[in-house]
Amino acid sequence: MQVISGIGFAVALALAVSLGGQTLDYTWGPAFLALVVALLASIPQAWKARRGPGTWIPVAALALACGWILWRCSGSPVREFGRSDALLVVGMASTAFWGMLVRPGGPAIRIAMASLALLAFANLGIALVQVGDRSFAWPFASRPGFFPSGLFGHYNHLADFSLVAAIFLAARFIFARDRLPERILQVAGVLANAGCVFVSQSRGGIVSLCAASFALVVLMALVAWRDKSPKRKGLTVLAVAMPLFVAALAVPVLNRFQERRGIQDGSLERFADNKSRLHSIGLAVDVTANHPWAGGGSRAFGWEKYAAWKPSESGMVGQNDDFVHNELLQVATDYGWIGAVLVALAVFSVCLAGLAGIMGGEGGEGRRAVDALACGGLSAMVGTLVHSNFSFVTHTLPGALYLGLAIGCALPRRKLDPVADYSLRPTIAGGLLTLASLFLVAALGIAGAKGSIVYRSLWPVFFGKENLAWLAPGTSLERVHGAMETWPGSELAGSYAGIVRGVSQRQDLLESDRIQWLNESANLYGQASKLNPYDPEWAVNRANVLSILGRNEEAEKEFERAITLEGGMEGVFRARYYYAWHLHSRWYRAWTKPEAHNPDDIDFKERRASEALAAFLHARELLKEASGMTELWVRGQEEAELIKGLEETIAFLEGAQVRPAPRR
């Protein structure tokens, strides 16, 4: 069973890294199914009493933190975000259980370690190709990132996975006494993973790798003192000297990183990007004031930051990111300071319990494999938690899985006794662990099956090289509608709405077909708005499509809603500009080319001119508001021409003594 469990976990990790390293939750389905196999095969270990004393304390703290987040996810204003975060919690808890139940010297953990090394080779190979060819994105058709990212879409996620894997493999090599081929693979895996961090050019990644390495050296020294090893003094000196050594290398290494990223200023202040990060933190703190205790719901920062964004202070072009890039503050904005405190206490209790487990008892051969897990888990936790101050590392499935693995491995357990009886025996703890594991298996199984079906259907539409979205839009539309029934999501509906809108602009389309595609795009944007009514992107895009269709009253309601939703982020969504463009286009046409009226009807002409002037004045007000919220380079030549045309038209009408009609 241990072999099956190890293979299941290795496959789950490989699928999470290669296919599920993104925030779209249905892409996690295949990894969840493999994780079900790993968890089911590990359940017999729950009945073998090998856990360390006091383990129930961090487990209870983790259960309390996870329970709070899951409860808040169930009431999230945007259900798909609640579903995503709940699945991440379940995935993290599952790997924590797996890491807690796995035999320290058994085949399951050794297979898992081998998979970390093999994934490092794959990541490094792909990343090196991407150094020369930035478009290379196997197995996907394209990737969103610019820097080398391996199997991931973003370089920060490659760096986070690689630093965690490097520390786990290093701890395994140092403490465990595996067979020679395994130890060679472990060393090669450490080097490949470290290479991935450097190739990714992630500044946060290299800092976090140094922090995790320092933690591992400190734990090595503690173990040496516990065992009264003759190496203890040398390791203590190394632990003290390591920060000084790293500090001496920091400036030239970081300068090199800056140069490779095209940044000439190599100062530490520029490296840390303090203003940007401090502003992001300040914005998150402001958002927490809206719901200080319970938070605004899953990923509430993503929409509540719009109202908190002040162009005069924050900048005219906002960073439209759903994440804080600081995971503890992300928890505070989404699940309140209660959630943040519970998470901090859970992490603190795991660290304390892990340290107590390492220092408690005696050393010996039976402790080597246990120390490999505990020291690797604690050091990996340090690395990924430090990196969580630079990126949203736990909001993708791989990040959640290896954080859970680090937690499970760090929890204390008794050393292996070759003469002890490890046969199955009924215990209360074993029963509770089994029940918890079965709950996780059920949740993962249902989500994994549905997600895999949706992912398989959508792969040729959005991800693969088949490019069905453009080559076969009708077939793609059927696939999207089917996926929406199984796995509803605003990102899915909104993304395909944009593709459908692009199809409507083909030159070879009949006008009737163009109108049909535009109507379908408007409907999809409408679905996206219903699923996530807080995102101005769907409102402004739907308004633009409705404007093209001539459904003017509906379009103007959507524009007004988009302006309210975007808050201070006009520089991102440009709702005011598009609304002004719509008003000018609609009323200039109505004024200069009136239809279906008597050409001798003077009253109608005057009324039309009066209504048009009111619309033009409103458009001018919108553009004035937008100019104070948008950088000049964003506004561009088109907006300058629109402003010029408006001013000339308004001057002409006012010169003709036309009075603006009252706004409705």
mmCIF file of N, CA, C and O in Angstrom, residues 255-325:
data_model
loop_
_atom_site.group_PDB
_atom_site.id
_atom_site.type_symbol
_atom_site.label_atom_id
_atom_site.label_comp_id
_atom_site.label_asym_id
_atom_site.label_seq_id
_atom_site.Cartn_x
_atom_site.Cartn_y
_atom_site.Cartn_z
ATOM 1 N N ASN A 255 22.630 42.460 -7.695
ATOM 2 C CA ASN A 255 22.909 43.354 -8.813
ATOM 3 C C ASN A 255 22.823 42.606 -10.140
ATOM 4 O O ASN A 255 22.284 43.109 -11.125
ATOM 5 N N ARG A 256 23.338 41.382 -10.139
ATOM 6 C CA ARG A 256 23.281 40.566 -11.351
ATOM 7 C C ARG A 256 21.834 40.243 -11.712
ATOM 8 O O ARG A 256 21.454 40.293 -12.881
ATOM 9 N N PHE A 257 21.031 39.929 -10.699
ATOM 10 C CA PHE A 257 19.615 39.662 -10.931
ATOM 11 C C PHE A 257 18.932 40.892 -11.517
ATOM 12 O O PHE A 257 18.108 40.787 -12.437
ATOM 13 N N GLN A 258 19.252 42.071 -10.972
ATOM 14 C CA GLN A 258 18.643 43.305 -11.471
ATOM 15 C C GLN A 258 19.017 43.541 -12.931
ATOM 16 O O GLN A 258 18.166 43.933 -13.744
ATOM 17 N N GLU A 259 20.274 43.333 -13.272
ATOM 18 C CA GLU A 259 20.721 43.544 -14.641
ATOM 19 C C GLU A 259 20.011 42.597 -15.605
ATOM 20 O O GLU A 259 19.616 42.983 -16.704
ATOM 21 N N ARG A 260 19.848 41.346 -15.190
ATOM 22 C CA ARG A 260 19.173 40.368 -16.046
ATOM 23 C C ARG A 260 17.702 40.717 -16.239
ATOM 24 O O ARG A 260 17.094 40.326 -17.232
ATOM 25 N N ARG A 261 17.153 41.448 -15.301
ATOM 26 C CA ARG A 261 15.749 41.871 -15.424
ATOM 27 C C ARG A 261 15.632 43.225 -16.118
ATOM 28 O O ARG A 261 14.550 43.792 -16.205
ATOM 29 N N GLY A 262 16.766 43.778 -16.576
ATOM 30 C CA GLY A 262 16.741 45.047 -17.286
ATOM 31 C C GLY A 262 16.670 46.255 -16.385
ATOM 32 O O GLY A 262 16.295 47.343 -16.823
ATOM 33 N N ILE A 263 17.049 46.104 -15.092
ATOM 34 C CA ILE A 263 17.002 47.200 -14.129
ATOM 35 C C ILE A 263 18.427 47.650 -13.855
ATOM 36 O O ILE A 263 19.261 46.871 -13.390
ATOM 37 N N GLN A 264 18.736 48.896 -14.148
ATOM 38 C CA GLN A 264 20.099 49.387 -13.992
ATOM 39 C C GLN A 264 20.413 49.770 -12.558
ATOM 40 O O GLN A 264 21.551 49.667 -12.111
ATOM 41 N N ASP A 265 19.396 50.241 -11.816
ATOM 42 C CA ASP A 265 19.613 50.621 -10.424
ATOM 43 C C ASP A 265 19.645 49.356 -9.576
ATOM 44 O O ASP A 265 18.627 48.715 -9.351
ATOM 45 N N GLY A 266 20.817 49.000 -9.076
ATOM 46 C CA GLY A 266 20.957 47.758 -8.327
ATOM 47 C C GLY A 266 20.898 47.928 -6.831
ATOM 48 O O GLY A 266 21.296 47.029 -6.097
ATOM 49 N N SER A 267 20.418 49.053 -6.349
ATOM 50 C CA SER A 267 20.370 49.277 -4.905
ATOM 51 C C SER A 267 19.405 48.308 -4.244
ATOM 52 O O SER A 267 18.474 47.799 -4.876
ATOM 53 N N LEU A 268 19.623 48.064 -2.947
ATOM 54 C CA LEU A 268 18.744 47.159 -2.220
ATOM 55 C C LEU A 268 17.326 47.695 -2.170
ATOM 56 O O LEU A 268 16.363 46.930 -2.188
ATOM 57 N N GLU A 269 17.189 49.040 -2.120
ATOM 58 C CA GLU A 269 15.839 49.614 -2.089
ATOM 59 C C GLU A 269 15.115 49.314 -3.387
ATOM 60 O O GLU A 269 13.947 48.938 -3.402
ATOM 61 N N ARG A 270 15.831 49.464 -4.495
ATOM 62 C CA ARG A 270 15.210 49.161 -5.789
ATOM 63 C C ARG A 270 14.932 47.674 -5.914
ATOM 64 O O ARG A 270 13.940 47.256 -6.492
ATOM 65 N N PHE A 271 15.834 46.854 -5.351
ATOM 66 C CA PHE A 271 15.632 45.402 -5.388
ATOM 67 C C PHE A 271 14.351 45.010 -4.653
ATOM 68 O O PHE A 271 13.543 44.234 -5.123
ATOM 69 N N ALA A 272 14.168 45.559 -3.470
ATOM 70 C CA ALA A 272 13.001 45.203 -2.665
ATOM 71 C C ALA A 272 11.727 45.813 -3.197
ATOM 72 O O ALA A 272 10.636 45.394 -2.828
ATOM 73 N N ASP A 273 11.867 46.830 -4.096
ATOM 74 C CA ASP A 273 10.677 47.462 -4.666
ATOM 75 C C ASP A 273 9.759 47.944 -3.540
ATOM 76 O O ASP A 273 8.557 47.713 -3.539
ATOM 77 N N ASN A 274 10.371 48.647 -2.578
ATOM 78 C CA ASN A 274 9.683 48.947 -1.323
ATOM 79 C C ASN A 274 8.397 49.728 -1.508
ATOM 80 O O ASN A 274 7.396 49.452 -0.878
ATOM 81 N N LYS A 275 8.440 50.775 -2.355
ATOM 82 C CA LYS A 275 7.267 51.628 -2.482
ATOM 83 C C LYS A 275 6.061 50.832 -2.963
ATOM 84 O O LYS A 275 4.956 50.967 -2.437
ATOM 85 N N SER A 276 6.285 50.017 -3.968
ATOM 86 C CA SER A 276 5.193 49.217 -4.514
ATOM 87 C C SER A 276 4.654 48.239 -3.477
ATOM 88 O O SER A 276 3.443 48.119 -3.282
ATOM 89 N N ARG A 277 5.559 47.544 -2.794
ATOM 90 C CA ARG A 277 5.122 46.526 -1.839
ATOM 91 C C ARG A 277 4.477 47.157 -0.611
ATOM 92 O O ARG A 277 3.474 46.662 -0.109
ATOM 93 N N LEU A 278 5.070 48.238 -0.133
ATOM 94 C CA LEU A 278 4.484 48.905 1.026
ATOM 95 C C LEU A 278 3.115 49.477 0.698
ATOM 96 O O LEU A 278 2.203 49.453 1.528
ATOM 97 N N HIS A 279 2.970 49.985 -0.525
ATOM 98 C CA HIS A 279 1.663 50.500 -0.910
ATOM 99 C C HIS A 279 0.629 49.386 -0.987
ATOM 100 O O HIS A 279 -0.522 49.549 -0.558
ATOM 101 N N SER A 280 1.034 48.232 -1.528
ATOM 102 C CA SER A 280 0.118 47.091 -1.604
ATOM 103 C C SER A 280 -0.308 46.642 -0.210
ATOM 104 O O SER A 280 -1.484 46.331 0.031
ATOM 105 N N ILE A 281 0.647 46.626 0.709
ATOM 106 C CA ILE A 281 0.325 46.250 2.086
ATOM 107 C C ILE A 281 -0.626 47.262 2.710
ATOM 108 O O ILE A 281 -1.610 46.902 3.373
ATOM 109 N N GLY A 282 -0.337 48.558 2.494
ATOM 110 C CA GLY A 282 -1.217 49.589 3.035
ATOM 111 C C GLY A 282 -2.623 49.506 2.478
ATOM 112 O O GLY A 282 -3.609 49.700 3.198
ATOM 113 N N LEU A 283 -2.726 49.196 1.188
ATOM 114 C CA LEU A 283 -4.042 49.051 0.560
ATOM 115 C C LEU A 283 -4.804 47.882 1.176
ATOM 116 O O LEU A 283 -6.010 47.979 1.447
ATOM 117 N N ALA A 284 -4.100 46.777 1.418
ATOM 118 C CA ALA A 284 -4.739 45.609 2.035
ATOM 119 C C ALA A 284 -5.218 45.936 3.447
ATOM 120 O O ALA A 284 -6.313 45.525 3.854
ATOM 121 N N VAL A 285 -4.408 46.664 4.199
ATOM 122 C CA VAL A 285 -4.819 47.052 5.559
ATOM 123 C C VAL A 285 -6.064 47.934 5.503
ATOM 124 O O VAL A 285 -6.981 47.787 6.324
ATOM 125 N N ASP A 286 -6.107 48.856 4.537
ATOM 126 C CA ASP A 286 -7.306 49.692 4.379
ATOM 127 C C ASP A 286 -8.535 48.843 4.078
ATOM 128 O O ASP A 286 -9.632 49.105 4.590
ATOM 129 N N VAL A 287 -8.362 47.835 3.236
ATOM 130 C CA VAL A 287 -9.486 46.974 2.867
ATOM 131 C C VAL A 287 -9.992 46.190 4.077
ATOM 132 O O VAL A 287 -11.197 45.978 4.229
ATOM 133 N N THR A 288 -9.067 45.759 4.942
ATOM 134 C CA THR A 288 -9.494 44.984 6.112
ATOM 135 C C THR A 288 -10.396 45.794 7.036
ATOM 136 O O THR A 288 -11.160 45.212 7.807
ATOM 137 N N ALA A 289 -10.307 47.123 6.952
ATOM 138 C CA ALA A 289 -11.146 47.956 7.819
ATOM 139 C C ALA A 289 -12.632 47.812 7.477
ATOM 140 O O ALA A 289 -13.492 48.102 8.314
ATOM 141 N N ASN A 290 -12.939 47.349 6.248
ATOM 142 C CA ASN A 290 -14.345 47.166 5.867
ATOM 143 C C ASN A 290 -14.996 46.023 6.637
ATOM 144 O O ASN A 290 -16.177 46.090 6.979
ATOM 145 N N HIS A 291 -14.240 44.959 6.874
ATOM 146 C CA HIS A 291 -14.745 43.782 7.595
ATOM 147 C C HIS A 291 -13.620 43.270 8.484
ATOM 148 O O HIS A 291 -13.017 42.225 8.176
ATOM 149 N N PRO A 292 -13.298 43.958 9.553
ATOM 150 C CA PRO A 292 -12.075 43.635 10.298
ATOM 151 C C PRO A 292 -12.052 42.247 10.913
ATOM 152 O O PRO A 292 -10.995 41.623 10.994
ATOM 153 N N TRP A 293 -13.184 41.724 11.357
ATOM 154 C CA TRP A 293 -13.169 40.468 12.094
ATOM 155 C C TRP A 293 -13.355 39.255 11.194
ATOM 156 O O TRP A 293 -12.592 38.298 11.268
ATOM 157 N N ALA A 294 -14.372 39.284 10.337
ATOM 158 C CA ALA A 294 -14.698 38.102 9.532
ATOM 159 C C ALA A 294 -14.236 38.209 8.086
ATOM 160 O O ALA A 294 -14.270 37.227 7.354
ATOM 161 N N GLY A 295 -13.783 39.378 7.640
ATOM 162 C CA GLY A 295 -13.324 39.531 6.269
ATOM 163 C C GLY A 295 -14.458 39.687 5.273
ATOM 164 O O GLY A 295 -15.638 39.491 5.589
ATOM 165 N N GLY A 296 -14.106 40.033 4.050
ATOM 166 C CA GLY A 296 -15.108 40.286 3.017
ATOM 167 C C GLY A 296 -15.497 39.067 2.212
ATOM 168 O O GLY A 296 -16.363 39.153 1.349
ATOM 169 N N GLY A 297 -14.887 37.918 2.462
ATOM 170 C CA GLY A 297 -15.181 36.712 1.699
ATOM 171 C C GLY A 297 -13.996 36.330 0.824
ATOM 172 O O GLY A 297 -13.027 37.083 0.678
ATOM 173 N N SER A 298 -14.071 35.177 0.230
ATOM 174 C CA SER A 298 -12.958 34.641 -0.558
ATOM 175 C C SER A 298 -12.527 35.609 -1.648
ATOM 176 O O SER A 298 -13.329 36.037 -2.467
ATOM 177 N N ARG A 299 -11.247 35.989 -1.607
ATOM 178 C CA ARG A 299 -10.617 36.871 -2.588
ATOM 179 C C ARG A 299 -11.302 38.225 -2.683
ATOM 180 O O ARG A 299 -11.350 38.849 -3.751
ATOM 181 N N ALA A 300 -11.845 38.693 -1.524
ATOM 182 C CA ALA A 300 -12.531 39.978 -1.504
ATOM 183 C C ALA A 300 -11.592 41.122 -1.835
ATOM 184 O O ALA A 300 -12.032 42.163 -2.340
ATOM 185 N N PHE A 301 -10.308 40.958 -1.553
ATOM 186 C CA PHE A 301 -9.355 42.011 -1.899
ATOM 187 C C PHE A 301 -9.436 42.339 -3.384
ATOM 188 O O PHE A 301 -9.231 43.486 -3.785
ATOM 189 N N GLY A 302 -9.734 41.322 -4.207
ATOM 190 C CA GLY A 302 -9.774 41.509 -5.652
ATOM 191 C C GLY A 302 -10.742 42.575 -6.098
ATOM 192 O O GLY A 302 -10.504 43.231 -7.122
ATOM 193 N N TRP A 303 -11.852 42.778 -5.377
ATOM 194 C CA TRP A 303 -12.796 43.818 -5.787
ATOM 195 C C TRP A 303 -12.878 44.973 -4.785
ATOM 196 O O TRP A 303 -13.186 46.098 -5.176
ATOM 197 N N GLU A 304 -12.594 44.728 -3.529
ATOM 198 C CA GLU A 304 -12.695 45.824 -2.565
ATOM 199 C C GLU A 304 -11.565 46.835 -2.714
ATOM 200 O O GLU A 304 -11.671 47.962 -2.244
ATOM 201 N N LYS A 305 -10.486 46.438 -3.370
ATOM 202 C CA LYS A 305 -9.390 47.383 -3.588
ATOM 203 C C LYS A 305 -9.780 48.483 -4.566
ATOM 204 O O LYS A 305 -9.183 49.561 -4.565
ATOM 205 N N TYR A 306 -10.796 48.241 -5.428
ATOM 206 C CA TYR A 306 -11.183 49.257 -6.397
ATOM 207 C C TYR A 306 -11.637 50.535 -5.698
ATOM 208 O O TYR A 306 -11.238 51.639 -6.059
ATOM 209 N N ALA A 307 -12.493 50.369 -4.689
ATOM 210 C CA ALA A 307 -12.991 51.537 -3.964
ATOM 211 C C ALA A 307 -11.894 52.181 -3.131
ATOM 212 O O ALA A 307 -11.895 53.398 -2.916
ATOM 213 N N ALA A 308 -10.950 51.377 -2.649
ATOM 214 C CA ALA A 308 -9.877 51.911 -1.809
ATOM 215 C C ALA A 308 -8.776 52.573 -2.631
ATOM 216 O O ALA A 308 -7.944 53.294 -2.071
ATOM 217 N N TRP A 309 -8.758 52.358 -3.934
ATOM 218 C CA TRP A 309 -7.691 52.884 -4.779
ATOM 219 C C TRP A 309 -7.896 54.379 -5.008
ATOM 220 O O TRP A 309 -8.913 54.804 -5.549
ATOM 221 N N LYS A 310 -6.923 55.176 -4.618
ATOM 222 C CA LYS A 310 -6.960 56.630 -4.805
ATOM 223 C C LYS A 310 -5.864 56.998 -5.792
ATOM 224 O O LYS A 310 -4.673 56.915 -5.469
ATOM 225 N N PRO A 311 -6.239 57.425 -7.012
ATOM 226 C CA PRO A 311 -5.219 57.702 -8.038
ATOM 227 C C PRO A 311 -4.166 58.709 -7.599
ATOM 228 O O PRO A 311 -3.001 58.597 -7.984
ATOM 229 N N SER A 312 -4.551 59.704 -6.790
ATOM 230 C CA SER A 312 -3.595 60.720 -6.370
ATOM 231 C C SER A 312 -2.514 60.134 -5.463
ATOM 232 O O SER A 312 -1.395 60.643 -5.419
ATOM 233 N N GLU A 313 -2.848 59.053 -4.743
ATOM 234 C CA GLU A 313 -1.893 58.438 -3.829
ATOM 235 C C GLU A 313 -1.334 57.129 -4.382
ATOM 236 O O GLU A 313 -0.153 56.818 -4.221
ATOM 237 N N SER A 314 -2.222 56.360 -5.014
ATOM 238 C CA SER A 314 -1.851 55.011 -5.420
ATOM 239 C C SER A 314 -1.293 54.939 -6.835
ATOM 240 O O SER A 314 -0.688 53.939 -7.210
ATOM 241 N N GLY A 315 -1.517 55.989 -7.611
ATOM 242 C CA GLY A 315 -1.101 55.954 -9.004
ATOM 243 C C GLY A 315 -2.307 55.867 -9.922
ATOM 244 O O GLY A 315 -3.376 55.383 -9.546
ATOM 245 N N MET A 316 -2.138 56.365 -11.144
ATOM 246 C CA MET A 316 -3.269 56.439 -12.072
ATOM 247 C C MET A 316 -3.511 55.142 -12.823
ATOM 248 O O MET A 316 -4.563 54.960 -13.407
ATOM 249 N N VAL A 317 -2.532 54.266 -12.844
ATOM 250 C CA VAL A 317 -2.711 52.957 -13.479
ATOM 251 C C VAL A 317 -2.529 51.903 -12.398
ATOM 252 O O VAL A 317 -1.418 51.636 -11.958
ATOM 253 N N GLY A 318 -3.623 51.340 -11.933
ATOM 254 C CA GLY A 318 -3.560 50.384 -10.846
ATOM 255 C C GLY A 318 -3.133 49.003 -11.319
ATOM 256 O O GLY A 318 -3.255 48.659 -12.494
ATOM 257 N N GLN A 319 -2.632 48.229 -10.391
ATOM 258 C CA GLN A 319 -2.303 46.835 -10.671
ATOM 259 C C GLN A 319 -3.535 45.996 -10.355
ATOM 260 O O GLN A 319 -3.857 45.775 -9.194
ATOM 261 N N ASN A 320 -4.204 45.564 -11.401
ATOM 262 C CA ASN A 320 -5.452 44.834 -11.206
ATOM 263 C C ASN A 320 -5.140 43.378 -10.879
ATOM 264 O O ASN A 320 -5.201 42.493 -11.720
ATOM 265 N N ASP A 321 -4.773 43.156 -9.638
ATOM 266 C CA ASP A 321 -4.397 41.824 -9.184
ATOM 267 C C ASP A 321 -5.360 41.403 -8.082
ATOM 268 O O ASP A 321 -5.652 42.184 -7.172
ATOM 269 N N ASP A 322 -5.848 40.168 -8.170
ATOM 270 C CA ASP A 322 -6.785 39.676 -7.166
ATOM 271 C C ASP A 322 -6.105 39.357 -5.842
ATOM 272 O O ASP A 322 -6.777 39.085 -4.854
ATOM 273 N N PHE A 323 -4.769 39.402 -5.820
ATOM 274 C CA PHE A 323 -4.043 38.935 -4.648
ATOM 275 C C PHE A 323 -3.129 40.027 -4.091
ATOM 276 O O PHE A 323 -2.626 40.871 -4.822
ATOM 277 N N VAL A 324 -2.905 39.954 -2.791
ATOM 278 C CA VAL A 324 -2.114 40.962 -2.091
ATOM 279 C C VAL A 324 -0.618 40.741 -2.312
ATOM 280 O O VAL A 324 0.173 41.648 -2.146
ATOM 281 N N HIS A 325 -0.224 39.526 -2.669
ATOM 282 C CA HIS A 325 1.178 39.111 -2.715
ATOM 283 C C HIS A 325 1.782 39.118 -1.315
ATOM 284 O O HIS A 325 2.987 39.304 -1.138
#
